[in-house]
Amino acid sequence: MLVYLICYGAGMLFASSAHYYMSGASLLMAALYLYVYDYRRTGNPLHLRALFSLFWVGGQGISCFKLSRLQTDWESITWACFFVALAAFWTVFEFVQRPWTGKKNVTDQKGWKKQGGAAAGYETGLFTAILLLTAVSFGAFLLEAAVLGYVPFFLRGVPHAYSYFHISGVHYFTVSCVLVPSMTVIYFLKCREAGKKKKCIAAAASALAVTIPVLCVSRFQLIFAVILAVLTFMQISGEKKIRYLFGAAAALLPLYVALTVARSHDVTYLNGIFEMKNENTPIFITQPYMYIANNYDNFNCLVKELPAYAYGMKGLFPLWALTGLKFLKPELAAYPIYTTKEELTTVTLFYDAYYDFGTGGVFFFAAALGVFAAWLMKKAAGSENPFWQLFYAQAAMYFMLSFFTTWYSNPATWFYFAATGAAAVYVEIIKRAKA
């Protein structure tokens, strides 16, 4: 933490004197150091604290470059919140993991548990779960297409077609397709007794599931499905090599560009929306930069413009959404979002924590995430049920994308957790019934 504290202080000083590149470089160095610290100690590139440190602090460093005219100098409270988020998570994780073994670090083991090997008795339940979730997801997609009268992929000249492709309540089932490829990975790796015919059917179901985000022109859902599957593979197989993630990203690039064209987004449109200082910035820099950097500036807007805290009402939005209470009492969800620009609505993991309770909310939420991460690492390492590895992969994904959205006050996140949990219970019941 001392290295982080020094680099963070340097980043603040450089930013205050408008040396933005130096500020960003200081924070990127801190992010890399924190990641390498946990990676070298454990030999695990998917260590949850390492991933959170790398992507949360690294995203902040990228934002500090300030390549857009929308970006302004951050408030002191903003800097404090970003520091507290990492410090609380890191320190609580370190403290909580000790009692489980009486040693300093329960996850500090070069021989981290390999999750490979057959899972006897899970084959039938897994196969059925894959088919059922695929059928439910694709059926929900067809229902939305029929009711709304269009499929986003086949529209041209409508940049936000996917934004309107939602039927409340139904769309959660549509986007649950993102879990199918990961479940298929589990099936192939864990159910070695499965026949070729069943494996082909499972693979076909996974391919069908991946077509849903393509037809919806949802680049994020496509990336989520593929990267989650890769993380699941790495976690279960024990082949935890970062090159798999880079390979998946390279494979996704052509399809990502195609979906960008299908959404009628071009470099002129994107550079104009984000108001890049260099109007000739290529699209492969503009897009990732705008989806990382501006989220931290949106948090700064919140700090400057929030008139009063929501005291838990903002963070409880998943409860209002999933129970339907937001329709009975619209005021439960009537909290405006404070952003640099109307079109740029992505925010960081801690946006709602500050919205509810300010800096204290950021501290307690980060501490809770530290407890959760340490517990999940222990649980996944010791559980036979393969769906714990899918829970782990989802958590890794959320920490890797901590700069992108609030996640835990996002109803879809809890729907994915619920679907994963239901599948875990189902395969366990089938296994015991066959025992």
XYZ file of C-alpha atoms in Angstrom:
435
model
C 0.000 0.000 0.000
C 2.948 2.342 0.547
C 3.830 2.248 -3.147
C 0.184 2.946 -4.021
C 0.050 5.843 -1.572
C 3.184 7.418 -3.081
C 2.006 6.970 -6.683
C -1.456 8.258 -5.824
C -0.047 11.359 -4.175
C 2.163 11.953 -7.205
C -0.834 11.527 -9.510
C -2.792 14.168 -7.576
C 0.115 16.629 -7.631
C 0.721 16.168 -11.349
C -3.009 16.616 -12.063
C -3.157 19.814 -9.979
C -0.367 21.299 -12.111
C -2.016 20.147 -15.374
C 0.669 17.539 -16.108
C -2.023 15.072 -17.070
C 0.121 12.484 -18.826
C 2.410 12.259 -15.803
C -0.628 11.977 -13.533
C -2.056 9.114 -15.560
C 1.323 7.383 -15.781
C 1.717 7.490 -11.982
C -1.607 5.765 -11.429
C -0.982 3.201 -14.150
C 2.302 2.321 -12.425
C 0.419 1.895 -9.143
C -2.171 -0.353 -10.810
C 0.471 -2.580 -12.351
C 2.391 -2.799 -9.080
C -0.690 -3.831 -7.088
C -1.621 -6.470 -9.647
C 1.881 -7.929 -9.860
C 2.105 -7.957 -6.048
C -0.812 -10.374 -5.676
C 0.003 -12.300 -8.850
C 3.604 -13.028 -7.897
C 2.572 -13.958 -4.367
C -0.164 -16.377 -5.375
C 0.635 -17.385 -8.950
C -3.021 -16.699 -9.746
C -3.671 -14.132 -12.533
C -7.396 -14.185 -11.678
C -6.851 -13.247 -8.042
C -9.862 -11.032 -7.276
C -7.978 -8.352 -5.359
C -5.322 -8.202 -8.071
C -7.966 -7.764 -10.784
C -9.818 -5.047 -8.889
C -6.588 -3.153 -8.201
C -5.456 -3.327 -11.818
C -8.680 -2.255 -13.456
C -10.002 0.233 -10.897
C -6.741 2.139 -10.452
C -5.685 1.581 -14.076
C -8.969 2.983 -15.358
C -8.484 6.024 -13.171
C -5.007 6.478 -14.623
C -6.360 6.335 -18.178
C -8.992 8.917 -17.290
C -6.281 11.223 -15.915
C -4.850 11.641 -19.430
C -7.844 13.922 -20.154
C -7.993 13.463 -23.919
C -11.524 14.884 -24.086
C -12.766 18.440 -23.757
C -15.549 17.106 -21.517
C -13.020 16.239 -18.809
C -12.212 18.751 -16.082
C -10.034 18.734 -12.973
C -11.498 16.549 -10.230
C -12.760 17.750 -6.890
C -10.757 16.889 -3.772
C -13.648 14.686 -2.602
C -13.512 12.792 -5.882
C -9.830 12.034 -5.387
C -10.527 11.006 -1.793
C -13.339 8.648 -2.816
C -11.243 6.946 -5.492
C -8.442 6.413 -2.958
C -10.781 5.164 -0.236
C -12.401 2.666 -2.633
C -9.102 0.882 -3.271
C -7.663 1.266 0.238
C -10.765 -0.090 1.989
C -11.150 -3.031 -0.401
C -7.455 -3.938 -0.268
C -7.073 -3.645 3.503
C -10.295 -5.437 4.443
C -9.520 -8.270 2.020
C -6.094 -8.660 3.672
C -7.591 -8.669 7.155
C -10.579 -10.945 6.531
C -8.731 -13.792 4.858
C -6.382 -14.448 7.799
C -8.735 -16.220 10.254
C -9.573 -18.960 7.752
C -6.167 -20.597 8.065
C -4.386 -18.766 10.850
C -1.808 -17.738 8.267
C -1.190 -14.314 6.853
C -2.820 -14.939 3.498
C -5.166 -17.794 2.708
C -4.848 -17.105 -1.008
C -1.074 -16.766 -0.914
C -0.377 -20.227 -2.216
C 1.649 -20.897 -5.305
C -0.213 -24.153 -5.641
C -3.651 -22.583 -5.958
C -6.205 -25.303 -6.339
C -6.717 -26.554 -9.869
C -10.416 -26.932 -10.557
C -10.127 -29.446 -13.356
C -11.299 -33.044 -13.228
C -14.611 -34.736 -13.726
C -17.646 -33.822 -11.629
C -19.429 -37.130 -11.320
C -23.203 -36.912 -11.266
C -23.516 -33.386 -12.667
C -23.813 -34.286 -16.359
C -27.594 -34.691 -16.597
C -28.414 -31.578 -14.625
C -25.894 -29.429 -16.502
C -27.106 -30.543 -19.917
C -30.731 -29.832 -19.019
C -29.842 -26.446 -17.518
C -28.022 -25.413 -20.702
C -30.956 -26.321 -22.925
C -33.521 -24.776 -20.615
C -31.725 -21.438 -20.257
C -31.099 -21.247 -24.014
C -34.767 -21.953 -24.760
C -35.972 -19.381 -22.222
C -33.551 -16.721 -23.467
C -34.267 -17.237 -27.157
C -38.022 -17.417 -26.489
C -37.860 -14.085 -24.640
C -35.922 -12.559 -27.550
C -38.551 -13.748 -30.065
C -41.309 -12.340 -27.853
C -39.618 -8.935 -27.703
C -39.050 -8.931 -31.459
C -42.696 -9.839 -32.107
C -44.147 -7.258 -29.717
C -41.771 -4.421 -30.654
C -41.917 -5.229 -34.353
C -38.217 -5.142 -35.211
C -34.827 -6.767 -34.697
C -32.079 -4.161 -34.040
C -29.500 -5.881 -36.278
C -31.638 -5.339 -39.383
C -32.246 -1.623 -38.776
C -30.018 1.006 -40.369
C -29.558 4.648 -39.456
C -30.833 4.167 -35.884
C -27.805 4.459 -33.527
C -29.797 3.631 -30.372
C -32.054 0.853 -31.659
C -30.969 -1.544 -28.911
C -31.774 1.022 -26.226
C -35.448 0.719 -27.132
C -35.428 -3.063 -27.591
C -36.720 -3.809 -24.100
C -39.916 -5.182 -22.650
C -39.784 -4.626 -18.912
C -39.263 -7.884 -17.064
C -38.860 -9.927 -20.238
C -35.482 -8.482 -21.216
C -33.794 -9.974 -18.145
C -34.573 -13.411 -19.571
C -33.360 -12.353 -23.025
C -29.930 -11.251 -21.827
C -29.517 -14.306 -19.575
C -28.120 -15.892 -22.749
C -24.715 -14.537 -21.662
C -24.459 -17.369 -19.103
C -24.932 -20.199 -21.609
C -21.394 -20.238 -23.121
C -19.897 -20.419 -19.624
C -22.230 -23.265 -18.667
C -21.194 -25.059 -21.853
C -17.541 -24.638 -20.881
C -18.337 -26.229 -17.517
C -20.129 -29.077 -19.281
C -17.211 -29.834 -21.598
C -14.578 -29.657 -18.865
C -16.429 -31.274 -16.001
C -18.687 -33.864 -17.658
C -16.222 -36.093 -19.400
C -18.690 -38.970 -19.414
C -21.016 -37.018 -21.743
C -21.437 -38.444 -25.232
C -20.471 -36.648 -28.460
C -24.100 -36.108 -29.413
C -24.886 -34.267 -26.196
C -21.726 -32.198 -26.476
C -22.666 -31.177 -30.020
C -26.136 -30.172 -28.842
C -24.661 -28.164 -25.966
C -22.259 -26.423 -28.367
C -25.150 -25.604 -30.723
C -27.126 -24.156 -27.805
C -24.149 -21.989 -26.900
C -23.821 -20.757 -30.501
C -27.526 -19.894 -30.551
C -27.145 -18.001 -27.279
C -24.283 -15.931 -28.705
C -26.390 -14.918 -31.714
C -28.857 -13.133 -29.434
C -26.507 -10.229 -28.524
C -25.510 -10.047 -32.198
C -29.149 -9.711 -33.289
C -29.720 -7.190 -30.506
C -26.594 -5.307 -31.674
C -25.406 -5.360 -28.086
C -21.637 -5.210 -28.161
C -21.444 -5.271 -24.385
C -23.550 -8.432 -23.996
C -21.468 -10.161 -26.665
C -18.205 -9.219 -24.959
C -19.640 -10.196 -21.576
C -20.697 -13.648 -22.807
C -17.363 -14.448 -24.473
C -15.049 -13.068 -21.787
C -17.112 -14.704 -19.030
C -16.741 -18.040 -20.822
C -12.975 -17.544 -21.088
C -12.733 -16.656 -17.396
C -14.773 -19.753 -16.525
C -12.455 -21.889 -18.649
C -9.397 -20.435 -16.946
C -10.870 -20.914 -13.493
C -12.028 -24.519 -13.981
C -9.222 -25.878 -16.126
C -6.444 -24.356 -14.067
C -4.955 -22.974 -17.301
C -4.805 -19.455 -15.954
C -2.898 -17.776 -18.724
C -3.608 -14.165 -19.646
C -3.037 -14.929 -23.324
C -6.459 -16.569 -23.414
C -8.082 -13.210 -22.621
C -6.026 -11.434 -25.274
C -6.925 -14.163 -27.766
C -10.630 -13.773 -27.012
C -10.368 -9.992 -27.396
C -8.627 -10.390 -30.771
C -11.294 -12.838 -31.953
C -14.060 -10.442 -30.901
C -12.589 -7.407 -32.641
C -13.990 -8.048 -36.183
C -17.465 -8.775 -34.832
C -17.283 -5.753 -32.555
C -16.483 -3.506 -35.520
C -19.321 -5.069 -37.519
C -21.792 -4.383 -34.700
C -20.518 -0.822 -34.432
C -21.303 -0.320 -38.135
C -24.679 -2.010 -37.671
C -25.471 0.500 -34.917
C -24.700 3.361 -37.331
C -21.763 4.547 -35.219
C -18.721 5.896 -37.038
C -15.576 7.644 -35.868
C -16.975 11.112 -36.616
C -20.074 10.386 -34.539
C -18.081 8.962 -31.622
C -15.409 11.659 -31.597
C -18.171 14.255 -31.713
C -20.105 12.709 -28.829
C -17.045 12.441 -26.630
C -15.540 15.723 -27.875
C -12.040 14.376 -28.292
C -9.391 17.093 -28.255
C -7.837 15.481 -31.310
C -10.695 15.106 -33.791
C -8.638 12.657 -35.829
C -8.266 10.154 -33.008
C -8.847 6.684 -34.512
C -11.964 4.797 -33.482
C -10.020 1.963 -31.825
C -8.686 4.522 -29.325
C -11.810 6.661 -28.967
C -14.181 3.830 -28.082
C -12.237 2.131 -25.292
C -11.141 5.500 -23.952
C -14.664 6.893 -23.782
C -15.985 3.747 -22.083
C -13.281 3.968 -19.405
C -12.318 7.591 -18.887
C -15.633 9.402 -18.837
C -17.066 7.214 -16.084
C -14.680 8.737 -13.554
C -15.669 12.205 -14.735
C -19.320 11.265 -14.341
C -18.508 10.441 -10.713
C -16.949 13.893 -10.393
C -20.149 15.410 -11.794
C -22.069 13.543 -9.100
C -19.806 14.943 -6.396
C -20.276 18.503 -7.673
C -23.983 18.424 -8.472
C -25.671 16.020 -6.027
C -28.033 18.145 -3.875
C -28.703 15.473 -1.214
C -27.872 11.842 -0.488
C -30.425 9.134 -1.291
C -29.726 7.149 1.905
C -29.917 3.712 0.322
C -32.796 4.287 -2.065
C -30.555 4.527 -5.156
C -28.568 1.389 -4.417
C -31.752 -0.599 -3.772
C -32.930 -0.081 -7.344
C -32.627 -3.835 -8.126
C -35.264 -4.469 -5.429
C -37.621 -1.877 -6.904
C -37.052 -3.212 -10.447
C -37.191 -6.970 -9.879
C -40.262 -6.766 -7.611
C -42.104 -4.352 -9.903
C -42.405 -1.755 -7.125
C -40.951 0.888 -9.456
C -44.199 0.726 -11.462
C -46.412 1.026 -8.387
C -44.284 3.807 -6.893
C -42.288 5.530 -9.664
C -40.716 7.881 -7.122
C -38.620 4.964 -5.850
C -36.638 5.079 -9.084
C -36.883 8.810 -9.735
C -33.255 9.627 -9.071
C -31.539 11.616 -11.843
C -28.126 10.591 -13.096
C -25.416 13.249 -13.135
C -23.121 12.946 -16.154
C -20.880 15.081 -18.325
C -23.168 14.551 -21.312
C -26.625 13.072 -21.832
C -25.404 10.326 -24.190
C -22.594 9.172 -21.874
C -24.370 7.338 -19.070
C -21.849 4.726 -17.950
C -20.531 5.189 -14.405
C -18.166 3.523 -11.973
C -18.782 0.710 -9.492
C -19.018 3.236 -6.620
C -21.367 5.784 -8.189
C -24.457 4.668 -6.293
C -22.521 4.153 -3.058
C -21.618 7.844 -3.088
C -25.125 8.780 -4.265
C -26.552 7.099 -1.152
C -24.087 7.956 1.621
C -21.215 10.030 0.245
C -17.600 9.159 1.036
C -18.736 6.951 3.921
C -20.865 4.960 1.511
C -17.864 4.396 -0.755
C -15.803 3.191 2.215
C -18.383 0.715 3.538
C -19.282 -0.614 0.093
C -15.615 -1.154 -0.771
C -15.087 -2.901 2.567
C -18.098 -5.158 1.930
C -16.718 -6.047 -1.501
C -13.396 -6.911 0.132
C -15.155 -9.358 2.475
C -17.135 -10.816 -0.424
C -14.046 -11.285 -2.615
C -12.035 -13.015 0.116
C -14.966 -15.301 0.997
C -15.670 -16.206 -2.630
C -12.057 -17.130 -3.295
C -12.166 -19.573 -0.372
C -15.582 -20.961 -1.306
C -14.739 -21.543 -4.971
C -11.494 -23.293 -4.075
C -13.220 -25.767 -1.766
C -16.523 -26.534 -3.513
C -17.265 -29.521 -5.731
C -20.272 -27.889 -7.391
C -18.865 -26.381 -10.633
C -21.246 -23.425 -10.553
C -19.136 -21.845 -7.823
C -16.548 -21.344 -10.530
C -19.149 -19.481 -12.581
C -19.905 -17.278 -9.572
C -16.163 -16.637 -9.319
C -15.884 -15.806 -13.025
C -18.771 -13.332 -12.735
C -17.139 -11.610 -9.756
C -13.853 -11.441 -11.681
C -15.723 -9.877 -14.606
C -17.361 -7.266 -12.395
C -14.049 -6.307 -10.791
C -12.387 -6.133 -14.208
C -15.148 -3.765 -15.321
C -15.298 -1.796 -12.067
C -14.839 1.379 -14.126
C -17.902 0.697 -16.276
C -21.078 0.546 -14.192
C -22.454 0.096 -10.681
C -22.988 -3.684 -11.125
C -24.355 -4.446 -7.664
C -27.139 -1.889 -7.981
C -27.874 -3.208 -11.475
C -30.890 -5.570 -11.593
C -29.317 -7.658 -14.382
C -26.381 -8.538 -12.116
C -28.686 -9.978 -9.474
C -30.728 -11.737 -12.144
C -27.521 -13.419 -13.379
C -26.619 -14.378 -9.813
C -30.128 -15.765 -9.283
C -30.011 -17.752 -12.542
C -26.568 -19.131 -11.633
C -27.747 -19.999 -8.146
C -30.878 -21.706 -9.458
C -28.772 -23.773 -11.861
C -26.361 -24.678 -9.043
C -29.217 -25.884 -6.841
C -30.841 -27.755 -9.713
C -27.720 -29.733 -10.695
C -27.064 -30.521 -7.033
C -30.604 -31.882 -6.607
C -30.314 -34.005 -9.766
C -26.940 -35.312 -8.646
C -28.249 -36.387 -5.239
C -31.357 -37.919 -6.731
C -29.187 -40.098 -8.967
C -26.782 -41.034 -6.176
